[in-house]
């Protein structure tokens, strides 16, 4: 399975190949189309009359904004199919950081012919930039950014992409993880501050502390770490988040793909199947690094799939894995304070038919007060949506699940299945509106909706927020916490947008009313609100621009007005790339956007290697962009 061909697959394609979900001959597949359709229409209608669902005064800020003319400060751009980035007239972009760019002057830069040497691989900007957040540390600007995975052909040119040695494994391990880097703007634009004492690489070998209910549990103990308290590394760091106290949250997504067994007779523990941990790892780590060989270290996979906290202000700090926030394919971590100061963190599990979660801290955050236990003591919930446009957060307690606290933290998917949480269409990023008490989750797509159950056997018939069978377009669900309190157990919900293609389909697959020929897109994924309450939507979908996807062009970034539902295209990425990761400079005059896995030479042009990059986008007049 480690042929080069498999390296070209997306993570969910690879998962399907490894462990296809059971075909469902016994699943009666009775999707009540009428009810489903009614749910969809109701959702869209409710969007237009949202105040009735939301409660009086909830959206007073955005309602006022809706009275004004368009909030969009740019002229929307057309879909594109070429190999560069486009932004509206009056805006410009330049690269900030590229795969293989040195963070320290003792690192060799990436070579066109030989890539990055193993010796420099933990001293350069890693590959496949993803979620990121900006911080100000002692007046200096810092970005923490994820490097989600690696393209082996690009990083191991001497083997043509095949993993053949421990050094090859180490190179790949070092090109992933997290970069923390100081950045600065000069007359020449933004750049990394090389050799800054704040620069740091966190890799798949960086020691981290385990905290929360699973810390020290026998399921986390290994020969190298009999205490189950110190894990080496973080992996498949996808989306991100920021705590109210100024630390970075990085989210471990497709961790299952890094493990395999060198012993073909190895009998995997029962719990592996739900998480897709198979017999062969995607990068053959298990052949050269015994830590990833499940026949030798069967508990090592239990030590990944968590939210990890990193202090960008202290390069010597030890990252912390917060097991209270559950173990699953974490997309991002959207933190917000409840009115009483408790910390609420919304969390998506990006897998077909898995769930949406939130964590509520036991204690309140107070500025300047202690924060060390806030993400370790609290309650994890899974979302249950009803077709009447209400929903509840079901607490994953020992009473409700029959599992103890540590088991809930380690086998969170199984716990959520036990309480009947709603199976979702691949929850990607959650974003919380800073000017209204509401949150949004991008449900990117789900070709298995109405076709197969999830890996736990849970029904995936079309349901309220996931109303379309074989959903290849995706949608964004929005919820309004009861009593304007993100810590509340109940909420009202509607659909902000159903992506679709009205030039190809009528009805549900044509999309909701706020989708039109001018803003076509599929597979919403990354999402961030800017400080004004504008929702920025990034896509990771089919960019063939044909058939069902005709007119959508390359992956892109759009802006959405929460109050009116208007969505306009702001940026298009190079063909083959995913647009993912968004943050702003301290003065909000620059937005930093991630361009992941461009297929053709980008950003340096013909004859140069394609390089995942962060770009800096500005207005020509240097006014604010968020
Ligand atoms: Fe790494 Fe679900 O995106
Ligand atoms: Ca994503
Ligand atoms: Ca995605």
Coordinates of C-alpha atoms and ligand atoms in Angstrom, one line a residue:
X1 CA 0.0 0.0 0.0
X2 CA 3.0 2.3 0.1
X3 CA 3.2 2.7 -3.6
X4 CA 3.7 6.2 -4.8
X5 CA 0.1 6.3 -6.2
X6 CA -1.4 6.2 -2.7
X7 CA 0.6 9.3 -1.8
X8 CA -1.5 11.3 -4.2
X9 CA -4.7 10.5 -2.5
X10 CA -6.5 12.9 -0.1
X11 CA -6.7 11.7 3.5
X12 CA -10.3 10.7 3.3
X13 CA -9.8 8.9 0.0
X14 CA -6.9 7.0 1.6
X15 CA -9.1 6.1 4.6
X16 CA -11.8 4.8 2.3
X17 CA -9.3 2.6 0.6
X18 CA -7.9 1.2 3.8
X19 CA -11.1 0.6 5.6
X20 CA -14.2 1.0 3.5
X21 CA -17.3 1.3 5.6
X22 CA -19.5 -1.8 5.4
X23 CA -22.0 -1.8 2.5
X24 CA -25.5 -1.4 3.9
X25 CA -27.7 -4.1 2.5
X26 CA -29.5 -4.2 5.8
X27 CA -29.7 -0.5 6.3
X28 CA -33.2 0.1 5.1
X29 CA -32.1 3.4 3.6
X30 CA -35.6 4.8 4.2
X31 CA -34.8 8.4 3.9
X32 CA -38.0 10.2 4.4
X33 CA -37.5 12.4 1.4
X34 CA -40.5 14.6 2.2
X35 CA -39.5 15.2 5.8
X36 CA -35.9 15.7 4.7
X37 CA -37.0 18.2 2.0
X38 CA -39.2 19.9 4.4
X39 CA -36.3 20.2 6.8
X40 CA -34.1 21.7 4.1
X41 CA -36.7 24.2 3.0
X42 CA -37.6 25.1 6.6
X43 CA -33.9 25.6 7.3
X44 CA -33.5 28.1 4.5
X45 CA -36.8 29.8 5.2
X46 CA -35.8 30.1 8.9
X47 CA -32.6 31.8 7.7
X48 CA -34.7 34.6 6.2
X49 CA -36.8 35.0 9.3
X50 CA -34.0 34.3 11.6
X51 CA -35.1 36.7 14.3
X52 CA -38.0 34.4 15.1
X53 CA -35.7 31.5 15.7
X54 CA -32.9 33.5 17.3
X55 CA -34.8 35.4 19.9
X56 CA -35.3 39.1 20.2
X57 CA -32.2 41.3 20.3
X58 CA -29.8 38.4 19.7
X59 CA -28.5 39.8 16.4
X60 CA -29.0 43.5 17.1
X61 CA -25.5 44.3 16.0
X62 CA -25.7 42.5 12.7
X63 CA -29.3 43.5 12.1
X64 CA -28.2 47.1 12.2
X65 CA -25.4 46.4 9.8
X66 CA -27.9 44.7 7.5
X67 CA -29.8 48.0 7.2
X68 CA -26.8 49.6 5.5
X69 CA -25.8 48.9 2.0
X70 CA -23.5 46.0 1.2
X71 CA -20.8 45.3 3.8
X72 CA -18.5 44.0 1.0
X73 CA -15.5 46.3 0.6
X74 CA -14.4 44.6 -2.6
X75 CA -15.7 43.8 -6.1
X76 CA -16.2 40.0 -6.3
X77 CA -13.9 38.1 -8.7
X78 CA -14.8 35.5 -11.3
X79 CA -14.0 31.8 -10.9
X80 CA -10.5 30.9 -12.1
X81 CA -8.8 27.8 -13.4
X82 CA -5.2 28.9 -13.7
X83 CA -2.1 28.4 -11.5
X84 CA -1.9 31.5 -9.5
X85 CA -3.8 33.5 -6.9
X86 CA -6.3 36.1 -7.8
X87 CA -7.7 38.9 -5.6
X88 CA -10.1 41.7 -6.3
X89 CA -9.1 45.0 -8.0
X90 CA -7.4 47.2 -5.5
X91 CA -5.9 44.3 -3.6
X92 CA -2.5 42.7 -3.9
X93 CA -0.7 39.6 -2.5
X94 CA 2.9 38.4 -1.9
X95 CA 4.3 35.3 -0.3
X96 CA 5.1 35.5 3.4
X97 CA 6.6 32.0 4.0
X98 CA 7.2 29.0 1.7
X99 CA 7.8 25.3 2.4
X100 CA 11.5 24.8 3.1
X101 CA 12.2 28.4 3.9
X102 CA 14.8 28.7 6.7
X103 CA 13.7 30.0 10.1
X104 CA 17.3 30.0 11.3
X105 CA 20.4 31.0 9.4
X106 CA 22.1 27.7 10.2
X107 CA 19.5 25.8 8.1
X108 CA 20.1 25.2 4.4
X109 CA 17.3 26.5 2.2
X110 CA 15.3 24.1 0.1
X111 CA 17.1 23.0 -3.1
X112 CA 15.3 22.6 -6.4
X113 CA 17.0 19.3 -6.9
X114 CA 17.5 17.7 -3.5
X115 CA 14.7 19.3 -1.4
X116 CA 15.5 19.9 2.3
X117 CA 18.3 17.9 4.0
X118 CA 17.4 15.8 7.0
X119 CA 19.8 18.0 9.1
X120 CA 17.9 21.1 8.2
X121 CA 14.4 19.6 8.2
X122 CA 13.5 20.8 11.7
X123 CA 14.9 24.3 11.1
X124 CA 12.8 25.4 8.1
X125 CA 9.2 26.2 7.5
X126 CA 7.4 22.8 7.1
X127 CA 5.2 21.6 4.3
X128 CA 1.4 21.9 3.7
X129 CA 0.5 25.0 5.6
X130 CA -2.9 24.8 7.3
X131 CA -4.6 26.4 10.3
X132 CA -2.9 29.4 11.8
X133 CA -3.3 32.2 14.4
X134 CA -1.4 35.5 15.0
X135 CA -0.2 36.7 18.3
X136 CA 1.6 39.8 19.7
X137 CA 4.4 39.0 22.0
X138 CA 6.2 41.9 23.7
X139 CA 5.1 44.1 20.7
X140 CA 6.4 41.6 18.2
X141 CA 4.1 39.8 15.7
X142 CA 4.1 36.0 15.8
X143 CA 2.3 33.5 13.7
X144 CA 1.8 29.9 14.8
X145 CA 0.9 27.7 11.9
X146 CA 0.3 24.0 11.2
X147 CA 2.0 21.7 8.7
X148 CA -0.7 19.1 8.2
X149 CA 1.0 16.3 6.2
X150 CA 3.7 15.7 3.6
X151 CA 4.0 15.0 -0.1
X152 CA 6.7 12.3 -0.1
X153 CA 7.7 12.9 -3.7
X154 CA 8.5 16.5 -2.9
X155 CA 10.3 15.8 0.3
X156 CA 12.2 12.7 -0.7
X157 CA 13.4 13.5 -4.3
X158 CA 16.4 11.2 -3.9
X159 CA 14.0 8.1 -3.7
X160 CA 11.2 9.4 -6.0
X161 CA 9.0 9.6 -2.9
X162 CA 9.5 6.1 -1.4
X163 CA 10.3 6.0 2.3
X164 CA 13.5 3.9 2.4
X165 CA 15.3 4.7 5.6
X166 CA 15.1 6.1 9.2
X167 CA 16.5 9.4 7.8
X168 CA 13.6 9.5 5.3
X169 CA 11.1 9.0 8.1
X170 CA 12.8 11.7 10.2
X171 CA 12.7 14.2 7.3
X172 CA 9.0 13.6 6.9
X173 CA 8.4 13.8 10.7
X174 CA 10.2 17.1 10.8
X175 CA 8.4 18.7 7.9
X176 CA 5.1 18.3 9.7
X177 CA 3.9 19.7 13.0
X178 CA 3.9 23.4 13.8
X179 CA 6.0 26.5 13.1
X180 CA 6.0 29.4 15.5
X181 CA 7.7 32.4 13.8
X182 CA 8.2 36.1 14.3
X183 CA 7.2 38.1 11.2
X184 CA 7.7 41.7 10.4
X185 CA 6.7 44.1 7.6
X186 CA 9.1 46.4 5.8
X187 CA 9.0 48.5 2.6
X188 CA 9.6 45.2 0.8
X189 CA 6.6 43.5 2.5
X190 CA 6.2 40.9 5.1
X191 CA 8.9 38.3 5.9
X192 CA 10.0 35.8 8.5
X193 CA 12.3 37.3 11.1
X194 CA 15.1 34.8 10.7
X195 CA 16.8 33.7 14.0
X196 CA 14.2 35.4 16.1
X197 CA 14.4 33.9 19.7
X198 CA 10.6 33.3 19.3
X199 CA 11.1 31.0 16.2
X200 CA 10.4 27.4 16.9
X201 CA 9.7 24.1 15.1
X202 CA 7.4 21.6 16.8
X203 CA 7.6 18.2 15.1
X204 CA 6.5 14.6 15.4
X205 CA 9.3 14.1 17.9
X206 CA 8.8 17.1 20.2
X207 CA 8.1 16.1 23.9
X208 CA 4.6 17.0 25.1
X209 CA 2.8 16.6 28.4
X210 CA -0.5 14.7 28.6
X211 CA -3.2 16.3 30.8
X212 CA -6.8 15.7 31.6
X213 CA -8.8 12.5 32.3
X214 CA -6.7 10.2 30.1
X215 CA -3.3 11.2 31.5
X216 CA -1.5 8.2 32.9
X217 CA -4.2 5.8 31.9
X218 CA -3.0 2.2 31.1
X219 CA -4.2 2.7 27.5
X220 CA -1.7 5.5 27.1
X221 CA 1.3 3.7 28.7
X222 CA 4.1 2.5 26.5
X223 CA 7.5 0.9 27.0
X224 CA 9.2 4.2 26.5
X225 CA 6.7 6.1 28.6
X226 CA 5.4 3.7 31.3
X227 CA 3.7 6.6 33.1
X228 CA 1.6 7.5 30.1
X229 CA 2.4 11.1 30.7
X230 CA 4.8 12.3 28.0
X231 CA 4.2 11.8 24.3
X232 CA 6.6 12.6 21.5
X233 CA 5.1 14.8 18.9
X234 CA 1.9 16.0 17.3
X235 CA 0.7 14.9 13.9
X236 CA -1.6 15.8 11.1
X237 CA -2.1 19.2 12.5
X238 CA -5.1 20.5 10.6
X239 CA -7.1 23.5 11.9
X240 CA -6.3 25.7 14.8
X241 CA -7.6 27.9 17.6
X242 CA -6.6 30.5 20.1
X243 CA -7.3 30.6 23.8
X244 CA -8.6 33.7 25.6
X245 CA -5.2 33.7 27.4
X246 CA -3.2 33.9 24.2
X247 CA -2.0 30.4 23.5
X248 CA -2.3 28.4 20.3
X249 CA -4.4 25.3 19.9
X250 CA -3.3 22.8 17.2
X251 CA -5.6 20.0 16.2
X252 CA -4.6 16.4 15.5
X253 CA -6.7 15.1 12.6
X254 CA -5.8 12.0 10.5
X255 CA -3.5 10.5 13.0
X256 CA -4.6 7.0 12.2
X257 CA -2.7 7.0 8.9
X258 CA 0.7 7.1 10.6
X259 CA 0.6 3.7 12.2
X260 CA 1.1 0.2 10.8
X261 CA 2.2 -3.3 11.9
X262 CA 5.4 -5.0 10.7
X263 CA 3.8 -8.3 12.0
X264 CA 1.1 -9.4 9.6
X265 CA -0.3 -11.7 12.4
X266 CA -0.8 -8.8 14.8
X267 CA -4.4 -8.7 16.1
X268 CA -5.4 -5.1 16.4
X269 CA -7.3 -4.0 19.5
X270 CA -11.1 -3.7 18.8
X271 CA -11.0 0.0 19.2
X272 CA -8.7 0.6 16.2
X273 CA -11.5 0.0 13.7
X274 CA -13.6 3.0 14.7
X275 CA -10.6 5.3 14.2
X276 CA -9.4 3.7 11.0
X277 CA -6.1 2.5 12.3
X278 CA -5.0 -0.2 9.8
X279 CA -2.2 -2.6 9.2
X280 CA -0.1 -0.3 6.9
X281 CA 0.8 3.3 7.6
X282 CA 0.6 5.8 4.8
X283 CA 4.3 6.7 5.1
X284 CA 5.8 3.3 6.2
X285 CA 7.0 4.9 9.4
X286 CA 6.5 1.5 11.1
X287 CA 9.3 -0.1 9.1
X288 CA 11.9 2.3 10.4
X289 CA 10.6 3.7 13.7
X290 CA 9.2 1.1 16.1
X291 CA 7.1 3.7 17.9
X292 CA 4.7 3.6 14.9
X293 CA 4.7 -0.2 14.7
X294 CA 1.5 -1.2 16.4
X295 CA 2.6 -4.8 16.8
X296 CA 5.3 -3.4 19.1
X297 CA 3.6 -0.4 20.6
X298 CA -0.2 -1.0 20.4
X299 CA -0.9 2.0 22.7
X300 CA 0.9 4.6 20.7
X301 CA -2.2 5.4 18.6
X302 CA -4.1 6.2 21.8
X303 CA -1.7 9.1 22.4
X304 CA -2.8 11.0 19.3
X305 CA -6.0 12.6 18.1
X306 CA -6.1 15.4 20.7
X307 CA -6.0 19.1 21.0
X308 CA -2.6 20.4 21.8
X309 CA -1.9 23.8 23.5
X310 CA 1.3 25.7 22.6
X311 CA 2.6 28.9 24.2
X312 CA 3.9 31.0 21.3
X313 CA 5.5 33.4 23.8
X314 CA 7.8 30.8 25.3
X315 CA 9.9 28.7 22.9
X316 CA 11.1 26.5 25.8
X317 CA 7.6 25.6 27.0
X318 CA 6.3 22.0 26.7
X319 CA 3.2 21.6 24.6
X320 CA 0.2 20.1 26.4
X321 CA -2.2 17.4 25.0
X322 CA -5.6 18.2 26.5
X323 CA -7.5 14.9 26.6
X324 CA -10.6 16.4 28.2
X325 CA -11.4 17.8 24.7
X326 CA -11.7 14.2 23.4
X327 CA -9.9 12.0 20.9
X328 CA -11.1 12.1 17.3
X329 CA -10.0 13.5 14.0
X330 CA -9.9 17.1 15.3
X331 CA -10.5 19.8 12.7
X332 CA -10.2 23.0 14.6
X333 CA -10.9 24.4 18.1
X334 CA -13.1 27.5 18.3
X335 CA -12.9 29.0 21.8
X336 CA -15.2 31.6 23.2
X337 CA -16.1 32.7 26.7
X338 CA -19.6 32.1 28.1
X339 CA -21.2 35.1 30.0
X340 CA -20.1 33.6 33.3
X341 CA -16.5 33.3 32.1
X342 CA -16.4 29.6 31.5
X343 CA -14.4 28.6 28.4
X344 CA -16.4 27.0 25.6
X345 CA -14.5 25.2 22.8
X346 CA -16.4 24.0 19.7
X347 CA -14.8 21.0 18.0
X348 CA -15.6 19.1 14.8
X349 CA -14.6 15.5 13.9
X350 CA -13.9 15.4 10.2
X351 CA -15.1 12.0 9.1
X352 CA -18.2 11.0 7.3
X353 CA -21.0 10.5 9.7
X354 CA -19.0 11.5 12.8
X355 CA -20.0 14.2 15.3
X356 CA -19.9 17.8 16.4
X357 CA -18.7 18.5 20.0
X358 CA -18.2 21.2 22.5
X359 CA -16.3 21.4 25.7
X360 CA -17.2 23.7 28.6
X361 CA -14.7 24.3 31.4
X362 CA -15.6 23.7 35.0
X363 CA -14.2 27.0 36.1
X364 CA -14.3 30.5 34.8
X365 CA -11.4 32.3 33.1
X366 CA -10.4 35.6 34.7
X367 CA -7.8 37.8 32.9
X368 CA -4.5 37.3 34.6
X369 CA -5.9 34.4 36.6
X370 CA -4.8 30.7 36.5
X371 CA -5.4 29.0 33.2
X372 CA -3.6 25.7 33.6
X373 CA -6.6 23.6 34.5
X374 CA -9.3 25.3 32.3
X375 CA -8.9 22.8 29.4
X376 CA -8.5 19.8 31.7
X377 CA -11.5 20.1 34.0
X378 CA -14.9 20.4 32.4
X379 CA -17.6 18.6 30.4
X380 CA -17.5 17.4 26.8
X381 CA -20.8 17.3 24.9
X382 CA -21.9 16.0 21.5
X383 CA -24.5 17.7 19.4
X384 CA -28.0 16.3 18.7
X385 CA -30.0 18.2 16.1
X386 CA -33.8 17.9 15.9
X387 CA -35.8 18.5 12.7
X388 CA -37.8 21.3 14.5
X389 CA -34.7 23.5 14.3
X390 CA -33.7 23.0 17.9
X391 CA -31.0 20.9 19.3
X392 CA -29.2 19.9 22.5
X393 CA -25.7 19.3 23.7
X394 CA -25.7 15.9 25.2
X395 CA -23.1 15.5 28.0
X396 CA -20.7 12.6 27.6
X397 CA -20.8 11.5 31.2
X398 CA -20.1 8.0 32.7
X399 CA -23.9 7.7 33.5
X400 CA -24.9 8.5 29.9
X401 CA -22.2 6.3 28.2
X402 CA -21.4 3.5 30.7
X403 CA -17.7 4.5 30.2
X404 CA -15.4 6.1 32.7
X405 CA -14.0 9.6 32.3
X406 CA -10.7 8.3 30.8
X407 CA -12.5 6.0 28.4
X408 CA -14.7 8.9 27.2
X409 CA -11.6 11.0 26.6
X410 CA -9.8 8.2 24.6
X411 CA -12.8 6.6 22.8
X412 CA -14.9 9.8 22.3
X413 CA -16.5 8.6 19.1
X414 CA -17.9 5.5 20.8
X415 CA -19.2 7.6 23.7
X416 CA -21.0 10.0 21.3
X417 CA -22.5 7.0 19.5
X418 CA -23.9 5.8 22.8
X419 CA -25.8 9.0 23.4
X420 CA -27.3 9.1 19.9
X421 CA -25.5 12.2 18.7
X422 CA -26.4 13.4 15.2
X423 CA -24.2 11.9 12.4
X424 CA -22.8 14.9 10.4
X425 CA -21.4 15.5 6.9
X426 CA -17.8 15.8 7.9
X427 CA -17.6 18.7 10.4
X428 CA -14.7 20.9 9.4
X429 CA -14.0 24.3 11.0
X430 CA -16.3 25.9 13.5
X431 CA -16.3 29.7 13.7
X432 CA -17.8 31.9 16.4
X433 CA -19.2 35.3 15.4
X434 CA -17.5 38.0 17.6
X435 CA -20.4 40.4 17.3
X436 CA -23.4 38.0 17.7
X437 CA -24.0 35.0 19.9
X438 CA -23.9 32.3 17.1
X439 CA -21.5 29.8 15.7
X440 CA -21.1 28.1 12.3
X441 CA -19.7 24.8 11.2
X442 CA -18.6 23.9 7.7
X443 CA -20.0 20.4 6.8
X444 CA -17.7 19.9 3.9
X445 CA -19.4 17.0 2.0
X446 CA -20.4 13.4 2.5
X447 CA -20.7 11.0 -0.4
X448 CA -21.8 8.3 2.1
X449 CA -24.8 10.2 3.4
X450 CA -27.8 7.9 3.0
X451 CA -25.5 5.2 1.5
X452 CA -23.4 3.7 4.4
X453 CA -23.4 4.0 8.1
X454 CA -20.4 5.5 9.9
X455 CA -17.6 3.2 11.1
X456 CA -19.5 2.7 14.4
X457 CA -22.6 1.5 12.5
X458 CA -24.6 4.6 13.3
X459 CA -27.3 5.5 10.8
X460 CA -26.5 8.1 8.3
X461 CA -29.9 8.7 6.7
X462 CA -30.4 12.3 5.7
X463 CA -31.3 14.4 8.8
X464 CA -32.0 18.0 9.6
X465 CA -28.6 19.8 9.1
X466 CA -27.4 17.1 6.7
X467 CA -30.5 16.8 4.4
X468 CA -29.0 15.5 1.1
X469 CA -28.0 12.0 0.3
X470 CA -24.7 11.6 -1.5
X471 CA -23.8 15.2 -0.6
X472 CA -21.0 16.3 -2.8
X473 CA -21.4 20.0 -2.2
X474 CA -21.5 20.6 1.5
X475 CA -23.3 23.1 3.7
X476 CA -22.7 25.4 6.6
X477 CA -24.9 24.9 9.7
X478 CA -25.4 27.7 12.2
X479 CA -26.6 27.6 15.8
X480 CA -27.9 30.2 18.3
X481 CA -27.2 29.1 21.9
X482 CA -30.2 29.4 24.2
X483 CA -30.1 32.5 26.5
X484 CA -27.2 34.0 24.4
X485 CA -25.0 31.6 26.4
X486 CA -22.5 29.4 24.5
X487 CA -22.4 27.2 27.6
X488 CA -26.1 26.4 27.4
X489 CA -27.3 22.9 26.8
X490 CA -29.7 23.8 24.1
X491 CA -29.8 25.8 20.9
X492 CA -31.8 26.8 17.8
X493 CA -30.2 26.1 14.4
X494 CA -30.6 26.8 10.7
X495 CA -28.5 26.4 7.6
X496 CA -26.5 29.4 6.6
X497 CA -25.8 28.1 3.1
X498 CA -26.3 24.9 1.1
X499 CA -23.6 24.8 -1.5
X500 CA -24.8 23.5 -4.9
X501 CA -25.0 24.3 -8.5
X502 CA -28.1 26.0 -9.8
X503 CA -26.7 26.0 -13.4
X504 CA -26.8 22.2 -13.3
X505 CA -29.4 21.1 -10.8
X506 CA -32.9 22.1 -9.7
X507 CA -33.9 21.6 -6.1
X508 CA -31.7 20.8 -3.2
X509 CA -28.6 20.1 -5.2
X510 CA -29.0 23.5 -6.8
X511 CA -28.1 25.0 -3.4
X512 CA -29.8 27.5 -1.2
X513 CA -31.1 30.9 -2.3
X514 CA -27.8 32.7 -1.5
X515 CA -25.9 30.5 -4.1
X516 CA -25.9 31.9 -7.6
X517 CA -23.9 31.7 -10.8
X518 CA -21.5 34.4 -9.5
X519 CA -20.4 32.7 -6.2
X520 CA -20.4 29.0 -7.0
X521 CA -18.3 26.9 -4.7
X522 CA -18.2 23.4 -3.1
X523 CA -16.8 21.8 0.0
X524 CA -16.6 24.6 2.6
X525 CA -13.8 23.8 5.0
X526 CA -11.7 26.6 6.7
X527 CA -13.7 29.4 8.3
X528 CA -12.8 32.5 10.4
X529 CA -14.7 35.6 11.4
X530 CA -12.9 38.9 11.1
X531 CA -13.2 41.5 13.8
X532 CA -16.2 43.1 12.1
X533 CA -18.3 40.0 12.1
X534 CA -17.7 39.0 8.4
X535 CA -17.5 35.3 7.8
X536 CA -14.6 34.1 5.6
X537 CA -15.1 30.7 4.0
X538 CA -12.3 28.7 2.4
X539 CA -12.9 25.6 0.2
X540 CA -11.2 22.2 -0.2
X541 CA -13.2 20.6 -2.9
X542 CA -13.5 19.4 -6.5
X543 CA -11.7 21.9 -8.7
X544 CA -12.2 20.1 -12.1
X545 CA -14.7 22.9 -13.1
X546 CA -16.8 20.2 -15.0
X547 CA -20.1 18.5 -14.7
X548 CA -21.6 19.1 -11.2
X549 CA -18.7 21.4 -10.5
X550 CA -18.9 23.5 -13.7
X551 CA -18.4 27.2 -13.0
X552 CA -16.8 26.7 -9.6
X553 CA -13.2 26.9 -10.8
X554 CA -10.3 26.5 -8.4
X555 CA -10.6 26.3 -4.6
X556 CA -11.3 29.7 -3.2
X557 CA -12.0 32.1 -0.3
X558 CA -15.4 33.8 -0.1
X559 CA -16.8 36.4 2.3
X560 CA -20.3 35.9 3.8
X561 CA -22.5 38.4 5.5
X562 CA -24.2 36.6 8.5
X563 CA -27.1 39.1 8.5
X564 CA -28.1 39.0 4.8
X565 CA -26.7 35.7 3.7
X566 CA -24.9 37.4 0.8
X567 CA -21.7 35.5 -0.1
X568 CA -19.1 36.9 -2.6
X569 CA -15.9 35.4 -4.0
X570 CA -12.8 37.2 -2.8
X571 CA -9.8 35.1 -3.7
X572 CA -9.0 32.1 -5.9
X573 CA -6.1 29.7 -5.3
X574 CA -3.9 28.0 -7.9
X575 CA -5.4 24.9 -9.6
X576 CA -4.8 21.8 -7.5
X577 CA -4.5 23.7 -4.2
X578 CA -6.6 24.0 -1.2
X579 CA -7.1 27.4 0.4
X580 CA -6.8 26.9 4.2
X581 CA -5.7 29.0 7.2
X582 CA -6.5 32.6 7.8
X583 CA -5.4 35.2 10.2
X584 CA -4.7 38.9 10.4
X585 CA -1.9 41.3 11.3
X586 CA -2.3 43.2 14.5
X587 CA -3.4 46.3 12.7
X588 CA -5.8 44.3 10.5
X589 CA -4.2 45.8 7.3
X590 CA -3.0 42.4 6.2
X591 CA -4.7 39.1 6.0
X592 CA -2.5 36.0 5.9
X593 CA -4.0 33.1 3.8
X594 CA -2.7 29.6 3.5
X595 CA -2.3 28.0 0.0
X596 CA -1.8 24.2 0.5
X597 CA -0.5 21.7 -2.0
X598 CA -0.5 23.7 -5.2
X599 CA -0.1 21.3 -8.1
X600 CA 1.8 23.6 -10.5
X601 CA 4.7 26.0 -9.9
X602 CA 3.5 28.4 -7.2
X603 CA 4.3 31.0 -6.0
X604 CA 7.7 31.3 -7.9
X605 CA 6.5 30.5 -11.4
X606 CA 7.6 28.3 -14.3
X607 CA 10.5 26.0 -13.7
X608 CA 10.3 26.2 -9.9
X609 CA 8.9 23.7 -7.5
X610 CA 5.3 24.1 -6.3
X611 CA 5.5 25.2 -2.7
X612 CA 2.7 25.4 -0.1
X613 CA 2.9 28.9 1.2
X614 CA 1.3 31.6 3.4
X615 CA 0.5 34.7 1.4
X616 CA 0.0 38.2 2.7
X617 CA -3.0 40.0 1.1
X618 CA -3.4 43.8 1.4
X619 CA -5.4 46.6 -0.1
X620 CA -3.4 48.9 -2.4
X621 CA -4.4 51.8 -0.2
X622 CA -3.3 50.0 2.9
X623 CA -6.7 50.3 4.5
X624 CA -8.0 47.5 6.8
X625 CA -8.9 44.1 5.5
X626 CA -10.7 42.8 8.5
Ligands
LIG1 FE1 -7.4 18.7 7.5 FE2 -10.5 18.1 7.7 O1 -9.1 19.0 7.0
LIG2 CA1 -9.6 21.3 6.6
LIG3 CA1 -11.2 19.2 3.8

